[in-house]
Amino acid sequence: MAQEDVFKKLIAHCKEYGYIFPSSEIYDGLSAVYDYGQYGVELKNNIKKYWWDSMVLLNENIVGLDSAIFMHPTIWKASGHVDAFNDPLIDNKDSKKRYRADVLIEEHIAKIEEKIHKEIEKARTKFGDSFDEKKFRQTNARVITNQAKADEINSRYLKAMNATDLKELRQIILDNDIVCPISGSRNWTEVRQFNLMFATEMGSTTDGASKVYLRPETAQGIFVNFLNVQKTGRMKIPFGIAQIGKAFRNEIVARQFIFRMREFEQMEMQFFVQPGSELEWFRHWKNIRMKWHTALGYGEENYRFHDHTKLAHYANAATDIEYKFPFGFKEVEGIHSRTDFDLKQHQEFSGKKIQYFDPEKGESYIPYVIETSIGVDRMFLQIISSALREEEIIKENGTTDTRTVMKLPSFLAPVKLAVMPLVKKDGLPEIAEKIIHLLRFDFNCQYDDKDSIGRRYRRQDAIGTPYCITIDHQTIDDDTVTIRYRDTMLQERVKISSLKDIIAEKVSIASLLKKL
Ligand code: GAP
């Protein structure tokens, strides 16, 4: 199936099975805003728990915070967001569509690189084991020409971005014949800066009201509480502050479902260290965070680091953890060495000393910061796009069928087990109710007695329920039930009294945390 179709199917599945709905749907939706349904909210909460526990539970020197969304407007002046949290915007005069100039150029470079990749893969298939990629890259005329083209555009692009040269960005678009995907024309406006922060008014609408922003990242709430947490928690450097919360960005190009939203959620951790030790800690957190991702079992080959060559003005190192989505490798998480920029700026703008007295060094300093920042929604998309599968299965009568199954790790699954009486009579529903009553305090359980047992299994597969418990007539005689495993579809007969232990062991988050 084409990658685009895979993605469309995923979006449709999320809607059909109560994971994600377009926001305000009965009013035709609101662009790039989504609501999480009954299963979506459970999965989202489980993702957040996995992250929170890996930070706060596993690290004695990391504590949590929940700062407000509204903050003093000067915070965003100090952080640089008022002046520099901009995207270069360009309109196509024919289609009236709006684009990010940098994204148009990056996508153009990616297309050229894809051509090179295809050429290489074709040769690899042709020459088999004797294929030497390095030599091929150095000698194949088409690859050499395309690589030179990609390098030339990339170097112009980086220079223009670093210098915020908007004219040059437009010129790159014109020189490379980049067209509007809708109108196909090169009829572009000038490039101009667009600030991504949403602003609103706080207080009465008369003179006293002041302009405030919806936070575009949760990080600043951590920086401005640095001293509060350090002092009240008697924290010693190195230490971290973790926070999960909503962030808002007026994205110009909001696309790809929940990948780029206007209202989203972040899980951020700022780790405060001694100046000079930051790059060592940066490497440390790169490893820790990659382990956190790969522990989910979706294949190490699907993740990669993308080290930044163009660094933000406050960073001295930065990398993205990218995942192979159905639309290619894309950023899921950013890890940034933010130097002492933020604390220093807040010290200057607030006029309050923000320093740490290091008892070991006997001196005060502004700590340096390593940040790990991941979007909950993007992580959600990564998980469901890896989990959703169409599988061919062989039925008992030998014919084949397909099933749609969400292969979610058990501890992330919204519903842990479905309890199903084989028939709606002979006392089987009553036993099912008793089992639910026994297990509902520990696990999210669902009672299901509608349709044939096969259809019920399919329904639970589509939701991602890892275990189905079936009560049949044998249960009445010997207090046993069958557990049917979602991934293997195998069934096992077990005592009702052992159910709780069996499932607890399988859905426990602790076994995953122990891998980190
Ligand atoms: N405090 C640093 C910071 O906010 P970022 O790279 O802009 O860094 C961090 O964002 C993460 O937040 C991204 O890796 C992504 O997972 C998520 N994110 C950013 N913008 C988003 C958006 N518009 N929609 C969904 N997730 C987003």
Coordinates of C-alpha atoms and ligand atoms in Angstrom, one line a residue:
M1 CA 0.0 0.0 0.0
A2 CA 1.3 3.5 -0.8
Q3 CA 2.6 5.4 2.2
E4 CA 0.0 8.1 1.7
D5 CA -2.8 5.5 1.8
V6 CA -1.3 4.0 5.0
F7 CA -1.5 7.4 6.6
K8 CA -5.1 8.0 5.4
K9 CA -6.1 4.6 6.8
L10 CA -4.5 5.5 10.2
I11 CA -6.4 8.7 10.4
A12 CA -9.7 6.9 9.5
H13 CA -9.0 4.2 12.1
C14 CA -8.3 6.7 14.8
K15 CA -11.7 8.3 14.2
E16 CA -13.6 5.0 13.8
Y17 CA -12.3 3.5 17.0
G18 CA -12.5 6.5 19.3
Y19 CA -8.9 7.5 19.4
I20 CA -8.9 11.0 17.8
F21 CA -11.6 13.2 16.4
P22 CA -11.3 16.5 14.6
S23 CA -12.0 19.3 17.0
S24 CA -15.4 21.0 16.7
E25 CA -16.3 18.5 14.1
I26 CA -20.1 19.3 14.0
Y27 CA -19.0 22.9 13.0
D28 CA -16.7 21.4 10.2
G29 CA -13.6 21.3 12.4
L30 CA -10.9 23.7 13.4
S31 CA -7.7 23.5 11.4
A32 CA -4.8 21.6 13.2
V33 CA -6.8 21.1 16.4
Y34 CA -7.9 17.6 17.5
D35 CA -9.8 16.0 20.4
Y36 CA -8.8 12.7 21.9
G37 CA -11.6 10.2 22.3
Q38 CA -12.2 7.5 24.9
Y39 CA -9.3 5.3 23.9
G40 CA -7.0 8.2 22.8
V41 CA -7.1 9.8 26.2
E42 CA -6.1 6.5 27.9
L43 CA -3.2 5.9 25.5
K44 CA -2.1 9.5 25.9
N45 CA -2.2 9.2 29.7
N46 CA -0.1 6.0 29.5
I47 CA 2.5 7.7 27.3
K48 CA 2.7 10.5 29.8
K49 CA 3.1 8.1 32.7
Y50 CA 5.9 6.3 30.9
W51 CA 7.8 9.6 30.4
W52 CA 7.0 11.0 33.9
D53 CA 8.1 7.8 35.7
S54 CA 11.2 7.5 33.6
M55 CA 12.2 11.0 34.7
V56 CA 10.8 11.5 38.2
L57 CA 10.6 8.0 39.5
L58 CA 13.9 6.7 38.1
N59 CA 16.0 9.8 38.9
E60 CA 16.3 11.0 42.5
N61 CA 17.7 14.3 41.2
I62 CA 14.7 15.1 38.9
V63 CA 11.5 16.6 40.3
G64 CA 8.3 17.7 38.7
L65 CA 6.5 21.0 38.2
D66 CA 3.2 22.2 36.8
S67 CA 3.5 25.8 35.9
A68 CA 0.7 28.0 34.6
I69 CA 0.0 28.5 30.9
F70 CA -0.3 32.2 31.3
M71 CA 3.0 33.9 32.3
H72 CA 4.2 37.4 32.6
P73 CA 4.6 38.8 29.1
T74 CA 8.2 40.0 29.8
I75 CA 9.2 36.3 30.0
W76 CA 8.6 36.0 26.3
K77 CA 10.6 39.1 25.6
A78 CA 13.5 37.7 27.7
S79 CA 13.4 34.3 26.1
G80 CA 13.5 35.8 22.6
H81 CA 10.1 34.5 21.5
V82 CA 8.6 38.0 21.0
D83 CA 11.4 39.0 18.6
A84 CA 12.6 35.8 17.1
F85 CA 10.0 33.0 17.4
N86 CA 9.1 33.5 13.7
D87 CA 8.7 31.4 10.6
P88 CA 9.5 32.8 7.1
L89 CA 6.1 32.9 5.4
I90 CA 5.4 33.0 1.6
D91 CA 2.1 33.1 -0.3
N92 CA 1.3 31.8 -3.7
K93 CA -0.7 34.5 -5.5
D94 CA -2.6 32.0 -7.7
S95 CA -3.7 29.4 -5.2
K96 CA -3.7 31.9 -2.3
K97 CA -2.1 29.2 -0.2
R98 CA 0.4 30.0 2.5
Y99 CA 3.7 28.2 3.0
R100 CA 6.8 28.3 5.1
A101 CA 9.6 29.3 2.8
D102 CA 12.1 27.2 4.7
V103 CA 9.9 24.1 4.4
L104 CA 9.5 24.6 0.6
I105 CA 13.3 24.6 0.3
E106 CA 13.9 21.7 2.6
E107 CA 11.3 19.6 0.8
H108 CA 12.9 20.4 -2.5
I109 CA 16.3 19.3 -1.1
A110 CA 14.7 16.1 0.3
K111 CA 13.3 15.4 -3.2
I112 CA 16.7 15.6 -4.8
E113 CA 18.1 13.4 -2.0
E114 CA 15.3 10.9 -2.6
K115 CA 16.4 10.7 -6.3
I116 CA 20.0 9.9 -5.2
H117 CA 18.7 7.3 -2.7
K118 CA 16.6 5.6 -5.4
E119 CA 19.6 5.5 -7.8
I120 CA 21.7 3.9 -5.2
E121 CA 19.1 1.3 -4.2
K122 CA 18.6 0.4 -7.9
A123 CA 22.4 -0.2 -8.2
R124 CA 22.5 -2.1 -5.0
T125 CA 19.8 -4.5 -6.2
K126 CA 21.6 -4.9 -9.6
F127 CA 25.1 -5.5 -8.2
G128 CA 24.2 -7.4 -5.0
D129 CA 27.0 -8.2 -2.5
S130 CA 29.7 -6.7 -4.6
F131 CA 28.0 -3.2 -4.5
D132 CA 30.3 -0.5 -3.2
E133 CA 28.1 2.5 -2.2
K134 CA 31.0 4.9 -1.6
K135 CA 32.6 4.2 -5.0
F136 CA 29.2 4.5 -6.7
R137 CA 28.5 7.9 -5.1
Q138 CA 31.9 9.1 -6.4
T139 CA 31.5 7.8 -10.0
N140 CA 27.9 7.8 -11.0
A141 CA 27.2 10.9 -13.1
R142 CA 23.6 11.4 -12.1
V143 CA 24.4 11.0 -8.4
I144 CA 27.3 13.4 -8.6
T145 CA 25.2 16.1 -10.4
N146 CA 22.3 15.7 -8.0
Q147 CA 24.5 15.7 -4.9
A148 CA 26.2 18.9 -6.0
K149 CA 22.8 20.5 -6.6
A150 CA 21.5 19.5 -3.2
D151 CA 24.7 20.7 -1.5
E152 CA 24.7 24.0 -3.3
I153 CA 21.0 24.7 -2.4
N154 CA 21.6 23.5 1.2
S155 CA 24.6 25.8 1.7
R156 CA 22.7 28.8 0.3
Y157 CA 19.7 28.0 2.4
L158 CA 21.7 27.6 5.7
K159 CA 23.5 30.9 5.0
A160 CA 20.2 32.7 4.4
M161 CA 18.5 31.2 7.5
N162 CA 21.5 32.1 9.7
A163 CA 21.5 35.7 8.4
T164 CA 17.6 35.9 8.4
D165 CA 18.0 36.9 4.7
L166 CA 14.3 36.8 3.5
K167 CA 15.1 38.1 0.0
E168 CA 17.7 35.3 -0.5
L169 CA 15.2 32.7 0.7
R170 CA 12.7 33.9 -2.0
Q171 CA 15.5 33.9 -4.6
I172 CA 16.4 30.3 -3.8
I173 CA 12.8 29.3 -4.4
L174 CA 12.8 31.2 -7.7
D175 CA 16.2 29.9 -8.9
N176 CA 15.2 26.3 -8.2
D177 CA 11.8 26.6 -9.9
I178 CA 10.0 25.5 -6.8
V179 CA 6.3 25.6 -7.6
C180 CA 3.1 25.8 -5.5
P181 CA 1.9 22.2 -5.1
I182 CA -1.7 23.4 -5.6
S183 CA -1.5 25.8 -8.5
G184 CA 1.8 24.6 -9.9
S185 CA 2.8 28.3 -10.4
R186 CA 5.9 30.2 -9.4
N187 CA 3.9 33.3 -8.7
W188 CA 5.2 34.0 -5.2
T189 CA 4.9 37.0 -2.8
E190 CA 7.8 38.3 -0.9
V191 CA 8.9 36.3 2.2
R192 CA 8.0 37.9 5.5
Q193 CA 8.4 36.9 9.2
F194 CA 5.4 35.5 11.0
N195 CA 5.4 35.2 14.8
L196 CA 4.0 31.9 16.0
M197 CA 2.8 33.0 19.4
F198 CA -1.0 33.3 20.1
A199 CA -1.7 36.5 22.1
T200 CA -4.7 37.4 24.1
E201 CA -5.8 40.1 26.7
M202 CA -5.7 39.5 30.4
G203 CA -7.9 41.6 32.7
S204 CA -10.8 43.9 31.8
T205 CA -11.2 45.0 28.2
T206 CA -10.8 48.6 29.3
D207 CA -7.4 50.4 29.7
G208 CA -6.0 48.0 32.3
A209 CA -6.0 44.9 30.1
S210 CA -2.5 43.6 29.2
K211 CA -1.3 41.5 26.4
V212 CA -0.4 38.0 27.4
Y213 CA 0.7 35.0 25.3
L214 CA -0.4 31.3 25.3
R215 CA 3.0 29.7 26.0
P216 CA 4.7 28.2 22.9
E217 CA 6.8 25.9 25.1
T218 CA 6.6 24.7 28.7
A219 CA 10.3 25.2 29.2
Q220 CA 10.1 28.9 30.3
G221 CA 7.8 27.9 33.2
I222 CA 10.7 25.7 34.4
F223 CA 13.4 28.4 34.0
V224 CA 11.4 31.1 35.9
N225 CA 10.9 28.6 38.8
F226 CA 14.5 27.4 38.9
L227 CA 15.3 29.1 42.2
N228 CA 11.9 28.2 43.8
V229 CA 12.4 24.5 43.1
Q230 CA 16.2 24.5 43.8
K231 CA 15.8 26.2 47.2
T232 CA 12.6 24.5 48.5
G233 CA 13.7 21.1 47.2
R234 CA 17.3 21.7 48.5
M235 CA 18.4 20.5 45.0
K236 CA 22.1 20.1 44.3
I237 CA 23.5 20.5 40.8
P238 CA 23.3 18.5 38.6
F239 CA 19.5 18.2 38.9
G240 CA 16.5 18.4 36.6
I241 CA 12.9 19.7 36.6
A242 CA 10.3 17.9 34.5
Q243 CA 7.0 19.2 33.3
I244 CA 4.1 18.0 31.1
G245 CA 1.7 20.6 29.7
K246 CA -0.1 22.3 26.8
A247 CA 1.7 24.5 24.4
F248 CA 0.3 26.6 21.6
R249 CA 1.8 27.7 18.2
N250 CA 0.1 29.4 15.4
E251 CA 1.7 27.1 12.8
I252 CA 1.6 28.4 9.3
V253 CA 1.7 24.9 7.8
A254 CA -0.2 22.6 10.1
R255 CA -0.3 19.3 8.4
Q256 CA 0.0 15.5 8.8
F257 CA -2.7 15.0 11.3
I258 CA -1.4 15.4 14.9
F259 CA 2.2 15.8 13.8
R260 CA 2.0 19.6 13.7
M261 CA -0.8 21.1 15.7
R262 CA -1.8 24.5 16.9
E263 CA -2.6 23.3 20.4
F264 CA -0.4 20.4 21.6
E265 CA 1.2 18.9 24.7
Q266 CA 4.9 18.8 25.6
M267 CA 7.0 16.7 28.0
E268 CA 10.1 18.8 28.8
M269 CA 12.9 18.3 31.2
Q270 CA 15.5 21.0 31.9
F271 CA 18.7 19.5 33.5
F272 CA 20.9 22.1 35.3
V273 CA 24.6 21.4 35.2
Q274 CA 28.0 23.0 36.0
P275 CA 29.2 25.3 33.2
G276 CA 31.8 23.4 31.1
S277 CA 30.2 20.0 31.8
E278 CA 27.2 20.6 29.5
L279 CA 28.5 18.7 26.4
E280 CA 29.1 15.6 28.5
W281 CA 25.6 15.7 29.9
F282 CA 24.3 16.4 26.4
R283 CA 25.8 13.1 25.2
H284 CA 24.4 11.4 28.4
W285 CA 20.8 12.6 27.7
K286 CA 21.1 11.7 24.0
N287 CA 21.7 8.0 25.0
I288 CA 19.1 8.0 27.8
R289 CA 16.4 9.4 25.6
M290 CA 17.2 7.1 22.6
K291 CA 16.9 4.1 25.0
W292 CA 13.5 5.3 26.2
H293 CA 12.3 5.2 22.6
T294 CA 13.8 1.9 21.5
A295 CA 12.6 0.1 24.7
L296 CA 9.1 0.2 23.2
G297 CA 10.3 -2.5 20.8
Y298 CA 9.4 -0.8 17.4
G299 CA 12.9 -1.6 15.9
E300 CA 16.1 0.3 16.5
E301 CA 16.5 0.8 12.7
N302 CA 13.5 3.1 12.7
Y303 CA 15.2 5.7 14.9
R304 CA 18.1 8.0 14.2
F305 CA 19.7 11.2 15.5
H306 CA 19.7 14.3 13.4
D307 CA 22.4 16.6 14.7
H308 CA 21.8 20.2 14.0
T309 CA 24.2 22.1 11.9
K310 CA 22.2 25.4 12.2
L311 CA 22.1 26.0 15.9
A312 CA 19.6 28.3 17.6
H313 CA 21.2 31.4 19.1
Y314 CA 21.0 30.0 22.6
A315 CA 22.4 26.5 21.9
N316 CA 25.9 25.1 21.7
A317 CA 24.7 21.6 20.6
A318 CA 21.4 20.2 19.5
T319 CA 20.0 17.0 18.0
D320 CA 16.6 15.5 17.1
I321 CA 15.5 12.0 17.6
E322 CA 13.8 11.1 14.4
Y323 CA 11.4 8.2 13.8
K324 CA 10.5 6.6 10.4
F325 CA 6.9 7.8 10.1
P326 CA 4.8 6.6 7.1
F327 CA 5.8 10.0 5.5
G328 CA 9.6 9.5 6.2
F329 CA 12.0 10.2 9.0
K330 CA 10.7 13.1 11.1
E331 CA 11.5 14.7 14.5
V332 CA 9.8 13.3 17.6
E333 CA 12.1 14.8 20.2
G334 CA 14.7 17.5 20.5
I335 CA 17.7 17.5 22.9
H336 CA 19.3 20.8 23.3
S337 CA 22.3 22.2 25.1
R338 CA 20.9 25.6 25.9
T339 CA 23.9 27.0 27.7
D340 CA 23.1 29.6 30.4
F341 CA 21.1 31.7 27.9
D342 CA 17.6 31.4 29.5
L343 CA 18.5 31.9 33.1
K344 CA 20.9 34.7 32.2
Q345 CA 18.1 36.5 30.2
H346 CA 15.6 36.1 33.1
Q347 CA 18.2 37.4 35.5
E348 CA 18.7 40.5 33.3
F349 CA 15.0 41.1 32.5
S350 CA 13.7 40.5 36.0
G351 CA 16.5 42.2 37.8
K352 CA 16.6 39.3 40.3
K353 CA 19.8 37.3 40.8
I354 CA 19.3 33.8 39.4
Q355 CA 22.4 31.9 40.5
Y356 CA 23.4 28.7 42.3
F357 CA 25.9 28.5 45.1
D358 CA 28.0 25.4 44.5
P359 CA 29.2 24.2 47.9
E360 CA 31.8 21.9 46.3
K361 CA 33.4 24.7 44.2
G362 CA 32.7 27.4 46.8
E363 CA 31.4 29.8 44.2
S364 CA 28.1 31.0 42.6
Y365 CA 27.3 30.6 38.9
I366 CA 24.4 30.5 36.5
P367 CA 24.0 26.9 35.6
Y368 CA 24.0 25.5 32.1
V369 CA 21.1 23.6 30.8
I370 CA 20.4 20.4 28.8
E371 CA 16.9 20.2 27.7
T372 CA 15.0 17.1 26.5
S373 CA 11.7 18.1 24.8
I374 CA 9.2 15.8 23.3
G375 CA 5.6 16.3 22.0
V376 CA 3.0 14.0 23.5
D377 CA 0.9 14.1 20.4
R378 CA 3.8 13.4 18.1
M379 CA 4.8 10.5 20.3
F380 CA 1.2 9.3 20.1
L381 CA 1.4 9.4 16.3
Q382 CA 4.7 7.5 16.4
I383 CA 3.2 4.8 18.5
I384 CA -0.1 4.3 16.6
S385 CA 1.6 4.5 13.2
S386 CA 4.0 1.7 14.3
A387 CA 1.3 -0.3 16.0
L388 CA -1.5 -0.4 13.4
R389 CA -1.1 -3.4 11.1
E390 CA -3.2 -5.3 8.6
E391 CA -2.5 -9.0 8.9
E392 CA -3.5 -11.9 6.8
I393 CA -4.8 -14.8 9.0
I394 CA -5.8 -18.3 8.3
K395 CA -9.2 -19.3 9.6
E396 CA -10.0 -22.7 11.1
N397 CA -11.7 -23.8 7.9
G398 CA -8.5 -23.1 6.0
T399 CA -9.6 -19.9 4.2
T400 CA -7.7 -16.6 4.7
D401 CA -9.0 -13.4 6.1
T402 CA -7.4 -10.1 7.1
R403 CA -7.5 -8.5 10.5
T404 CA -6.7 -4.9 11.6
V405 CA -4.7 -5.0 14.8
M406 CA -3.1 -2.3 17.0
K407 CA 0.0 -3.9 18.3
L408 CA 0.5 -1.5 21.3
P409 CA 2.8 -2.5 24.1
S410 CA 0.5 -3.9 26.8
F411 CA 1.2 -1.2 29.4
L412 CA 0.3 1.5 26.9
A413 CA -2.9 -0.1 25.6
P414 CA -6.1 1.8 26.6
V415 CA -8.0 -1.3 27.5
K416 CA -6.0 -4.0 29.1
L417 CA -8.5 -6.8 28.9
A418 CA -11.9 -7.6 27.5
V419 CA -14.1 -10.1 29.4
M420 CA -16.5 -12.0 27.2
P421 CA -19.2 -14.6 28.0
L422 CA -19.3 -17.0 25.1
V423 CA -23.1 -16.8 25.2
K424 CA -25.6 -14.5 26.9
K425 CA -27.2 -17.2 29.0
D426 CA -26.5 -20.2 31.3
G427 CA -25.0 -17.9 34.0
L428 CA -21.9 -17.0 31.8
P429 CA -22.6 -13.2 31.8
E430 CA -22.9 -13.3 35.6
I431 CA -19.4 -15.0 35.9
A432 CA -18.0 -12.4 33.5
E433 CA -19.4 -9.6 35.7
K434 CA -17.8 -11.2 38.7
I435 CA -14.4 -11.3 36.9
I436 CA -14.7 -7.7 35.9
H437 CA -15.5 -6.8 39.5
L438 CA -12.4 -8.7 40.6
L439 CA -10.1 -7.0 38.1
R440 CA -11.4 -3.5 37.6
F441 CA -9.5 -2.0 40.5
D442 CA -6.2 -2.9 38.8
F443 CA -6.8 -2.8 35.1
N444 CA -9.0 -1.0 32.6
C445 CA -11.4 -3.8 31.7
Q446 CA -14.2 -3.9 29.1
Y447 CA -17.3 -6.2 29.1
D448 CA -18.3 -7.4 25.7
D449 CA -21.1 -9.8 24.9
K450 CA -22.4 -8.6 21.5
D451 CA -21.8 -10.5 18.2
S452 CA -19.9 -13.7 17.6
I453 CA -16.8 -14.3 19.6
G454 CA -14.7 -13.9 16.3
R455 CA -16.2 -10.4 15.7
R456 CA -15.5 -9.5 19.3
Y457 CA -11.9 -10.5 19.0
R458 CA -11.6 -8.4 15.8
R459 CA -13.1 -5.4 17.6
Q460 CA -10.6 -5.7 20.5
D461 CA -7.7 -6.2 18.1
A462 CA -8.7 -3.0 16.4
I463 CA -8.6 -1.1 19.7
G464 CA -5.4 -2.8 20.7
T465 CA -6.6 -4.8 23.7
P466 CA -3.8 -7.2 24.5
Y467 CA -5.9 -9.9 26.4
C468 CA -9.4 -11.3 25.9
I469 CA -10.8 -13.5 28.6
T470 CA -13.6 -15.8 27.4
I471 CA -16.0 -17.6 29.8
D472 CA -17.5 -20.8 28.5
H473 CA -19.5 -23.7 29.9
Q474 CA -16.3 -25.4 31.2
T475 CA -15.9 -22.3 33.4
I476 CA -19.0 -23.3 35.4
D477 CA -17.4 -26.7 36.1
D478 CA -13.8 -25.9 36.9
D479 CA -13.4 -22.1 37.4
T480 CA -11.1 -21.8 34.4
V481 CA -11.3 -19.3 31.5
T482 CA -9.3 -18.8 28.3
I483 CA -6.9 -15.9 27.7
R484 CA -6.5 -15.1 24.1
Y485 CA -3.4 -13.1 23.2
R486 CA -3.8 -10.3 20.7
D487 CA -0.4 -10.6 19.0
T488 CA -0.2 -14.4 18.6
M489 CA -3.9 -15.1 18.7
L490 CA -3.0 -18.2 20.8
Q491 CA -5.3 -19.2 23.7
E492 CA -4.5 -20.6 27.1
R493 CA -6.7 -22.0 29.8
V494 CA -6.1 -20.6 33.2
K495 CA -7.7 -20.5 36.6
I496 CA -9.8 -17.4 37.4
S497 CA -7.9 -17.0 40.6
S498 CA -4.6 -16.6 38.7
L499 CA -5.9 -14.0 36.2
K500 CA -4.9 -11.0 38.3
D501 CA -1.2 -12.1 38.7
I502 CA -0.9 -13.2 35.0
I503 CA -2.1 -9.9 33.7
A504 CA -0.4 -7.7 36.3
E505 CA 2.9 -9.1 35.2
K506 CA 2.2 -8.5 31.6
V507 CA 0.9 -4.9 31.7
S508 CA 3.3 -3.7 34.4
I509 CA 5.2 -0.5 33.5
A510 CA 7.9 -1.5 35.9
S511 CA 9.3 -4.2 33.5
L512 CA 9.7 -1.5 30.8
L513 CA 11.3 1.0 33.2
K514 CA 13.8 -1.7 34.2
K515 CA 15.1 -1.8 30.7
L516 CA 16.1 1.9 30.8
Ligands
GAP1 N1 11.6 23.9 24.5 C1 12.1 23.4 23.2 C2 11.1 23.2 22.2 O1 9.9 23.6 22.4 P1 10.8 22.3 19.8 O2 11.8 21.5 18.9 O3 10.2 23.5 19.2 O4 11.6 22.6 21.1 C3 9.9 20.2 21.0 O5 9.6 21.4 20.3 C4 9.0 19.1 20.6 O6 7.6 19.5 20.7 C5 9.1 18.6 19.1 O7 10.2 17.6 19.0 C6 7.8 18.0 18.8 O8 7.7 16.7 19.3 C7 6.9 18.9 19.7 N2 6.2 19.9 18.9 C8 6.7 21.1 18.5 N3 5.8 21.8 17.8 C9 4.7 21.0 17.6 C10 3.4 21.1 17.0 N4 3.1 22.2 16.3 N5 2.6 20.1 17.1 C11 2.9 19.0 17.7 N6 4.1 18.8 18.4 C12 5.0 19.8 18.3

